[in-house]
Amino acid sequence: MEPRTGAGAGGDEVQAAALNLKDLDREALRAALAARGHPPYRGDQVFRWVWRRGAASAAAMTDLPAPLREDLTAHARLPRLEATSSHVSRDGTTKLLVGLDDRREVECVVIPDDDRRTLCVSTQVGCAMGCKFCRTATMGLLRDLRPWEIAEQVLVAERALSDRGEGRTIRPGRGRGQGGEVARRLTNLVFMGMGEPLHNFEGTVAACRILTDPQGLAFPPRRITVSTVGLVDRIAPFLERTGVNLAISLNAPDDAVRAGIMPVNRRWSIDAILEVLADLPLPRRRRVTFEYVLLAGVNDEPAHARTLARRIRPVLDRVKLNLIPFNPHDGAPFERPSAARVDAFQRALAEYGVHEVHVRRPRGDAILAACGQLRPS
Ligand code: SAH
């Protein structure tokens, strides 16, 4: 369905042609159709066709009344993204390169693990945050992704999995009975690909709302984790609007070390992060994850573990810690600590009372698909 912008199209028509059926959450889609004179519930119907039934065009939405179908065929579009390449790592991790309409590209990564299949999605082309250890940072920020470009990564990955017959199909119960069952293979989503999700705040909120909608793909919010560099003032509003899990990239025990590797620390200090965390209205048993990239000789000494433990003690009942041994990439001035040092760091944390600690196994690092290695070449 291409927008009609040819000769003779009036200004209004050109404007209307911009209606992208994939770029709106269900509420916005209801409003958009109402504004065109259709009953709002048609928005629900179209939303289900797009996200659950995979309609390729308005013409395929066979149970819509003809005037609505004609209106959408003439004035709306239903774009789609494709994987331009796919690399499978020996550990089963798959990096998908997704081509955007402006010829730019982003990467997303499917990470299989026992019964789980997690997709790591991108929210921006590049990133503005400038973290010294991250490969995406070397691109700078080229642009935000639109909501549909974020959510579409899930459809691209679903298609890749189903082409390979990989993974069990799951059918979230809640969405049943409303225009067909949901069927998908991904179980979890993490917003840890290229970009800073809270820097693309509206895009990421809308994408989360689309992906969690019980009339769409119906991901339970607790199966989605959004990771932020720590844009402190946006954290509470974001959680309020999406209900998903939060991870914060702490990466250092004190402000001196953190500012040295994360420029954002000059604006938002560790104290600011701890303060917002202490006040966050969290659902019962929900915890926020602190990510901590271990960089040899920079932040991986037992003394760092001690400082870190002391620092996070006031919020210990609200957090868990995820240690990520550095994933190397060309030109990065850091090294991954040895397994023994990672162990020692974890033991030191336990000694100072921090027990909920998980060491993230590197996945897909042989194909530059691991944390902090994403950058289309
Ligand atoms: N911008 C977001 C999400 C993207 S990065 C954020 O900063 O949280 C996801 C995680 O990977 C972050 O915790 C980040 O600190 C970590 N990371 C970045 N580069 C890395 C690297 N080279 N090795 C290991 N982890 C890295």
Coordinates of C-alpha atoms and ligand atoms in Angstrom, one line a residue:
M1 CA 0.0 0.0 0.0
E2 CA 1.9 3.0 -1.2
P3 CA 0.7 6.5 -0.2
R4 CA -0.8 8.4 -3.0
T5 CA 1.1 11.6 -3.4
G6 CA 1.0 11.9 -7.2
A7 CA -0.2 14.7 -9.4
G8 CA -3.6 16.1 -8.3
A9 CA -3.3 15.0 -4.7
G10 CA -4.3 18.0 -2.5
G11 CA -2.4 19.0 0.6
D12 CA -4.9 17.2 2.8
E13 CA -4.4 14.0 1.0
V14 CA -0.7 14.2 1.2
Q15 CA -1.1 14.7 5.0
A16 CA -3.5 11.8 5.2
A17 CA -1.2 9.5 3.3
A18 CA 1.2 9.7 6.2
L19 CA -1.1 7.5 8.4
N20 CA 1.1 4.6 9.3
L21 CA -1.0 1.8 10.7
K22 CA 2.0 0.2 12.4
D23 CA 3.2 3.3 14.1
L24 CA 0.4 3.8 16.6
D25 CA -0.6 2.0 19.8
R26 CA -4.1 0.8 19.9
E27 CA -5.5 3.8 21.6
A28 CA -3.9 6.2 19.1
L29 CA -5.1 4.0 16.2
R30 CA -8.7 4.2 17.5
A31 CA -8.4 7.9 17.7
A32 CA -6.9 8.1 14.2
L33 CA -9.8 6.1 12.7
A34 CA -12.4 8.1 14.6
A35 CA -10.9 11.3 13.2
R36 CA -11.5 9.9 9.7
G37 CA -15.1 9.2 10.6
H38 CA -15.0 5.5 11.5
P39 CA -16.2 4.0 14.7
P40 CA -13.3 3.8 17.2
Y41 CA -13.6 0.0 17.7
R42 CA -12.5 -0.4 14.1
G43 CA -9.1 0.7 15.4
D44 CA -9.0 -2.4 17.6
Q45 CA -9.8 -4.5 14.7
V46 CA -7.1 -3.0 12.5
F47 CA -4.6 -3.3 15.3
R48 CA -5.3 -7.0 15.6
W49 CA -4.9 -7.5 11.9
V50 CA -1.6 -5.7 11.9
W51 CA 0.1 -7.2 15.0
R52 CA -1.6 -10.5 15.5
R53 CA -2.7 -11.7 12.1
G54 CA 0.2 -10.2 10.1
A55 CA -1.9 -8.5 7.4
A56 CA 0.2 -7.3 4.6
S57 CA -2.3 -4.7 3.4
A58 CA -5.6 -3.1 4.3
A59 CA -7.1 -5.1 1.4
A60 CA -6.3 -8.3 3.3
M61 CA -8.4 -7.2 6.3
T62 CA -11.3 -9.1 5.0
D63 CA -13.8 -8.5 7.8
L64 CA -13.6 -4.7 7.6
P65 CA -16.5 -2.9 5.8
A66 CA -15.6 -1.9 2.2
P67 CA -15.6 1.8 2.8
L68 CA -13.0 1.5 5.6
R69 CA -10.8 -0.8 3.6
E70 CA -10.9 1.6 0.6
D71 CA -10.2 4.6 2.8
L72 CA -7.1 2.8 4.3
T73 CA -6.0 1.5 1.0
A74 CA -6.0 5.0 -0.4
H75 CA -4.7 6.9 2.6
A76 CA -2.8 4.7 5.0
R77 CA 0.3 2.6 4.7
L78 CA 1.5 -0.6 6.3
P79 CA 5.3 -0.8 5.9
R80 CA 7.4 -3.8 6.7
L81 CA 11.0 -4.3 7.5
E82 CA 13.2 -7.2 6.4
A83 CA 16.3 -8.8 7.8
T84 CA 19.1 -7.9 5.3
S85 CA 21.4 -10.5 6.8
S86 CA 21.6 -13.0 9.5
H87 CA 24.6 -14.5 11.4
V88 CA 24.2 -17.5 13.6
S89 CA 26.8 -17.9 16.3
R90 CA 27.9 -21.4 17.5
D91 CA 26.1 -20.9 20.7
G92 CA 22.8 -20.4 18.8
T93 CA 22.7 -16.6 19.2
T94 CA 21.5 -15.0 16.0
K95 CA 22.3 -11.4 14.9
L96 CA 19.8 -10.0 12.5
L97 CA 20.6 -6.9 10.5
V98 CA 17.4 -5.0 9.8
G99 CA 17.2 -2.6 6.8
L100 CA 15.4 0.7 7.4
D101 CA 13.5 2.7 4.8
D102 CA 16.2 5.4 4.7
R103 CA 18.9 2.7 4.0
R104 CA 20.2 2.9 7.5
E105 CA 20.4 -0.4 9.5
V106 CA 20.0 -1.5 13.0
E107 CA 20.8 -4.9 14.6
C108 CA 18.8 -7.1 16.9
V109 CA 19.8 -10.3 18.5
V110 CA 17.9 -13.5 19.3
I111 CA 19.3 -15.3 22.3
P112 CA 18.1 -18.9 22.9
D113 CA 18.5 -20.3 26.4
D114 CA 16.7 -23.5 27.5
D115 CA 13.0 -22.7 27.3
R116 CA 13.5 -19.0 26.7
R117 CA 14.1 -17.1 23.5
T118 CA 15.0 -13.5 24.2
L119 CA 15.2 -10.8 21.6
C120 CA 17.5 -7.9 22.2
V121 CA 16.1 -4.8 20.3
S122 CA 17.5 -1.5 19.3
T123 CA 15.8 1.9 19.9
Q124 CA 18.1 4.2 18.0
V125 CA 20.4 4.2 15.0
G126 CA 23.6 4.8 16.9
C127 CA 23.7 6.4 20.4
A128 CA 24.4 9.8 21.8
M129 CA 25.6 8.6 25.3
G130 CA 29.2 8.1 24.5
C131 CA 30.0 5.3 26.9
K132 CA 33.7 4.6 26.5
F133 CA 33.4 0.8 26.5
C134 CA 30.5 0.5 24.0
R135 CA 30.9 -0.1 20.3
T136 CA 27.5 1.5 19.3
A137 CA 28.8 4.7 20.9
T138 CA 31.4 5.0 18.2
M139 CA 28.7 5.7 15.6
G140 CA 27.3 8.7 17.4
L141 CA 23.5 9.2 17.2
L142 CA 22.1 9.1 13.7
R143 CA 18.4 9.1 14.6
D144 CA 15.7 7.8 16.8
L145 CA 13.8 4.7 15.6
R146 CA 10.0 5.2 15.2
P147 CA 7.8 3.1 17.4
W148 CA 7.0 0.7 14.5
E149 CA 10.6 0.3 13.7
I150 CA 11.3 -0.9 17.2
A151 CA 8.2 -3.2 17.4
E152 CA 8.8 -4.5 13.9
Q153 CA 12.1 -6.0 15.0
V154 CA 10.0 -8.5 16.9
L155 CA 8.1 -9.5 13.8
V156 CA 11.4 -9.8 11.8
A157 CA 12.8 -12.1 14.5
E158 CA 9.5 -14.1 14.7
R159 CA 9.7 -14.6 10.9
A160 CA 13.4 -15.8 11.2
L161 CA 12.5 -18.2 13.9
S162 CA 9.5 -19.6 12.1
D163 CA 11.4 -20.0 8.8
R164 CA 13.9 -22.1 10.7
G165 CA 11.2 -24.0 12.6
E166 CA 13.0 -23.0 15.7
G167 CA 11.4 -22.7 19.1
R168 CA 8.0 -23.7 20.5
T169 CA 5.0 -21.6 19.6
I170 CA 3.4 -20.1 22.6
R171 CA -0.1 -18.7 22.8
P172 CA -0.6 -16.2 25.6
G173 CA -4.0 -17.0 26.9
R174 CA -5.2 -13.5 27.7
G175 CA -5.5 -12.4 24.1
R176 CA -7.6 -15.3 22.9
G177 CA -11.0 -14.9 21.3
Q178 CA -10.4 -11.4 19.9
G179 CA -9.7 -11.9 16.2
G180 CA -7.7 -15.1 16.5
E181 CA -5.1 -16.4 18.8
V182 CA -1.7 -14.9 19.3
A183 CA 1.1 -17.2 18.4
R184 CA 4.7 -16.3 18.8
R185 CA 8.1 -17.9 19.6
L186 CA 9.9 -15.2 21.5
T187 CA 9.3 -15.4 25.2
N188 CA 11.2 -12.3 26.4
L189 CA 12.4 -8.9 25.2
V190 CA 15.3 -6.8 26.3
F191 CA 15.8 -3.3 25.2
M192 CA 19.6 -3.5 25.3
G193 CA 20.5 -3.2 21.6
M194 CA 21.7 -0.1 19.9
G195 CA 20.7 3.2 21.5
E196 CA 19.5 4.6 24.8
P197 CA 15.8 3.8 25.1
L198 CA 15.0 6.6 27.4
H199 CA 16.6 9.1 25.1
N200 CA 14.0 8.0 22.5
F201 CA 11.4 8.2 25.2
E202 CA 8.2 8.5 23.2
G203 CA 9.3 5.9 20.6
T204 CA 10.1 3.4 23.3
V205 CA 6.9 4.0 25.3
A206 CA 4.8 3.5 22.2
A207 CA 6.7 0.4 21.1
C208 CA 6.3 -1.1 24.6
R209 CA 2.6 -0.3 24.5
I210 CA 2.2 -2.0 21.1
L211 CA 4.1 -5.1 22.2
T212 CA 2.4 -5.6 25.5
D213 CA -1.1 -5.0 24.2
P214 CA -3.3 -8.1 24.9
Q215 CA -4.9 -7.6 21.5
G216 CA -1.5 -7.7 19.8
L217 CA 1.6 -9.8 20.6
A218 CA 0.6 -9.7 24.3
F219 CA 4.1 -9.8 25.8
P220 CA 3.5 -9.6 29.6
P221 CA 5.2 -6.4 30.8
R222 CA 7.2 -8.5 33.3
R223 CA 8.8 -10.3 30.3
I224 CA 10.2 -7.0 29.0
T225 CA 13.3 -5.3 30.4
V226 CA 14.3 -1.9 29.3
S227 CA 17.9 -0.9 30.1
T228 CA 19.0 2.7 30.6
V229 CA 22.2 4.5 31.0
G230 CA 20.5 6.3 33.9
L231 CA 18.5 9.2 32.5
V232 CA 17.1 9.7 36.0
D233 CA 14.2 12.1 35.5
R234 CA 12.7 9.8 32.8
I235 CA 12.7 6.6 34.8
A236 CA 9.5 7.0 36.9
P237 CA 7.4 8.4 34.0
F238 CA 8.6 5.6 31.7
L239 CA 7.6 2.9 34.1
E240 CA 4.3 4.5 34.8
R241 CA 3.4 4.4 31.2
T242 CA 4.7 0.9 30.3
G243 CA 4.8 -1.3 33.5
V244 CA 7.9 -3.1 32.2
N245 CA 11.1 -4.1 34.1
L246 CA 14.0 -1.7 34.4
A247 CA 17.7 -2.2 34.3
I248 CA 20.2 0.6 35.0
S249 CA 23.8 0.5 33.8
L250 CA 25.7 1.4 36.9
N251 CA 29.0 0.1 35.8
A252 CA 31.0 1.7 38.6
P253 CA 31.2 1.9 42.4
D254 CA 31.8 5.7 42.6
D255 CA 31.3 8.8 40.6
A256 CA 35.0 9.3 39.7
V257 CA 35.2 5.9 38.0
R258 CA 31.7 6.2 36.5
A259 CA 32.3 9.7 35.0
G260 CA 35.5 8.4 33.5
I261 CA 33.7 5.7 31.4
M262 CA 30.2 7.2 31.2
P263 CA 29.8 10.9 30.3
V264 CA 26.2 10.8 31.4
N265 CA 27.4 10.7 35.0
R266 CA 28.3 14.4 34.9
R267 CA 24.5 15.0 34.6
W268 CA 23.1 12.2 36.7
S269 CA 25.3 10.9 39.5
I270 CA 25.1 7.6 41.3
D271 CA 23.3 9.3 44.2
A272 CA 20.7 10.6 41.9
I273 CA 20.1 7.1 40.6
L274 CA 19.9 5.7 44.1
E275 CA 17.4 8.4 45.2
V276 CA 15.0 7.8 42.3
L277 CA 15.3 4.0 43.0
A278 CA 14.4 4.4 46.6
D279 CA 11.2 6.2 45.7
L280 CA 10.1 4.1 42.7
P281 CA 6.7 2.5 43.1
L282 CA 7.6 -1.1 42.2
P283 CA 5.1 -3.9 41.9
R284 CA 5.5 -6.6 44.6
R285 CA 8.6 -8.8 44.2
R286 CA 9.7 -6.7 41.2
R287 CA 13.4 -5.7 41.3
V288 CA 15.4 -3.3 39.3
T289 CA 18.6 -4.8 37.8
F290 CA 21.9 -3.0 38.1
E291 CA 24.2 -3.8 35.3
Y292 CA 27.9 -3.7 35.9
V293 CA 30.3 -4.1 33.0
L294 CA 33.5 -5.5 34.4
L295 CA 36.5 -3.8 32.9
A296 CA 39.9 -5.3 33.9
G297 CA 41.8 -2.9 36.2
V298 CA 39.2 -0.2 35.9
N299 CA 36.3 -1.3 38.1
D300 CA 36.9 -5.0 39.0
E301 CA 39.0 -4.8 42.1
P302 CA 37.7 -6.3 45.4
A303 CA 37.9 -2.8 46.8
H304 CA 35.5 -1.7 44.1
A305 CA 33.1 -4.5 45.1
R306 CA 33.3 -3.3 48.7
T307 CA 32.5 0.3 47.8
L308 CA 29.7 -0.8 45.5
A309 CA 28.2 -3.0 48.2
R310 CA 28.3 -0.1 50.7
R311 CA 26.8 2.3 48.2
I312 CA 23.8 0.2 47.2
R313 CA 23.0 -1.1 50.7
P314 CA 20.1 1.4 51.1
V315 CA 18.3 -0.1 48.1
L316 CA 19.4 -3.7 48.4
D317 CA 15.9 -5.0 48.8
R318 CA 14.9 -3.5 45.5
V319 CA 17.8 -4.5 43.3
K320 CA 19.7 -7.4 41.8
L321 CA 23.1 -7.1 40.2
N322 CA 24.1 -8.3 36.8
L323 CA 27.8 -8.5 36.2
I324 CA 28.8 -8.4 32.5
P325 CA 32.4 -9.2 31.7
F326 CA 33.5 -6.8 29.1
N327 CA 33.0 -7.9 25.5
P328 CA 36.0 -6.8 23.5
H329 CA 35.8 -5.0 20.1
D330 CA 38.3 -3.4 17.8
G331 CA 40.0 -0.3 19.2
A332 CA 38.3 -0.4 22.6
P333 CA 40.9 0.5 25.3
F334 CA 39.6 -2.1 27.8
E335 CA 40.0 -5.8 28.5
R336 CA 37.8 -8.5 29.9
P337 CA 38.9 -9.6 33.4
S338 CA 39.8 -13.3 33.8
A339 CA 37.2 -15.7 35.1
A340 CA 39.1 -15.8 38.4
R341 CA 38.8 -12.1 38.8
V342 CA 35.1 -12.1 38.0
D343 CA 34.7 -14.8 40.7
A344 CA 36.7 -12.8 43.2
F345 CA 34.6 -9.8 42.5
Q346 CA 31.4 -11.8 43.1
R347 CA 32.8 -13.3 46.3
A348 CA 33.8 -9.9 47.6
L349 CA 30.2 -8.7 47.0
A350 CA 28.8 -11.6 48.9
E351 CA 31.2 -10.9 51.8
Y352 CA 29.7 -7.4 52.0
G353 CA 26.1 -8.7 51.9
V354 CA 25.2 -8.5 48.2
H355 CA 24.0 -12.0 47.3
E356 CA 21.6 -11.5 44.4
V357 CA 24.3 -11.4 41.8
H358 CA 24.2 -13.0 38.4
V359 CA 27.2 -13.2 36.0
R360 CA 26.1 -12.8 32.4
R361 CA 27.6 -15.3 30.1
P362 CA 28.8 -13.7 26.9
R363 CA 26.5 -14.8 24.2
G364 CA 27.3 -14.3 20.5
D365 CA 30.5 -12.4 21.1
A366 CA 32.2 -14.4 18.3
I367 CA 29.9 -12.6 15.8
L368 CA 30.0 -9.2 17.6
A369 CA 26.4 -9.8 18.8
A370 CA 27.0 -9.5 22.5
C371 CA 26.3 -6.5 24.8
G372 CA 27.9 -3.4 23.6
Q373 CA 29.2 -4.8 20.3
L374 CA 26.4 -3.8 18.0
R375 CA 27.3 -1.6 15.1
P376 CA 26.5 -2.4 11.5
S377 CA 29.7 -2.4 9.5
Ligands
SAH1 N1 21.8 2.3 26.5 C1 21.3 1.3 27.3 C2 21.1 -0.1 26.7 C3 22.2 -0.6 25.8 S1 23.6 -1.4 26.4 C4 22.1 1.2 28.6 O1 23.1 1.9 28.6 O2 21.8 0.5 29.5 C5 23.2 -2.8 27.3 C6 24.2 -3.1 28.4 O3 25.5 -3.5 27.8 C7 24.6 -1.9 29.3 O4 24.5 -2.3 30.6 C8 26.0 -1.5 28.9 O5 26.6 -1.0 30.0 C9 26.6 -2.9 28.5 N2 27.7 -2.8 27.6 C10 28.0 -1.8 26.7 N3 29.1 -2.1 26.1 C11 29.6 -3.3 26.6 C12 30.7 -4.1 26.3 N4 31.6 -3.8 25.3 N5 30.8 -5.3 27.0 C13 29.9 -5.6 27.9 N6 28.8 -4.9 28.2 C14 28.7 -3.7 27.5

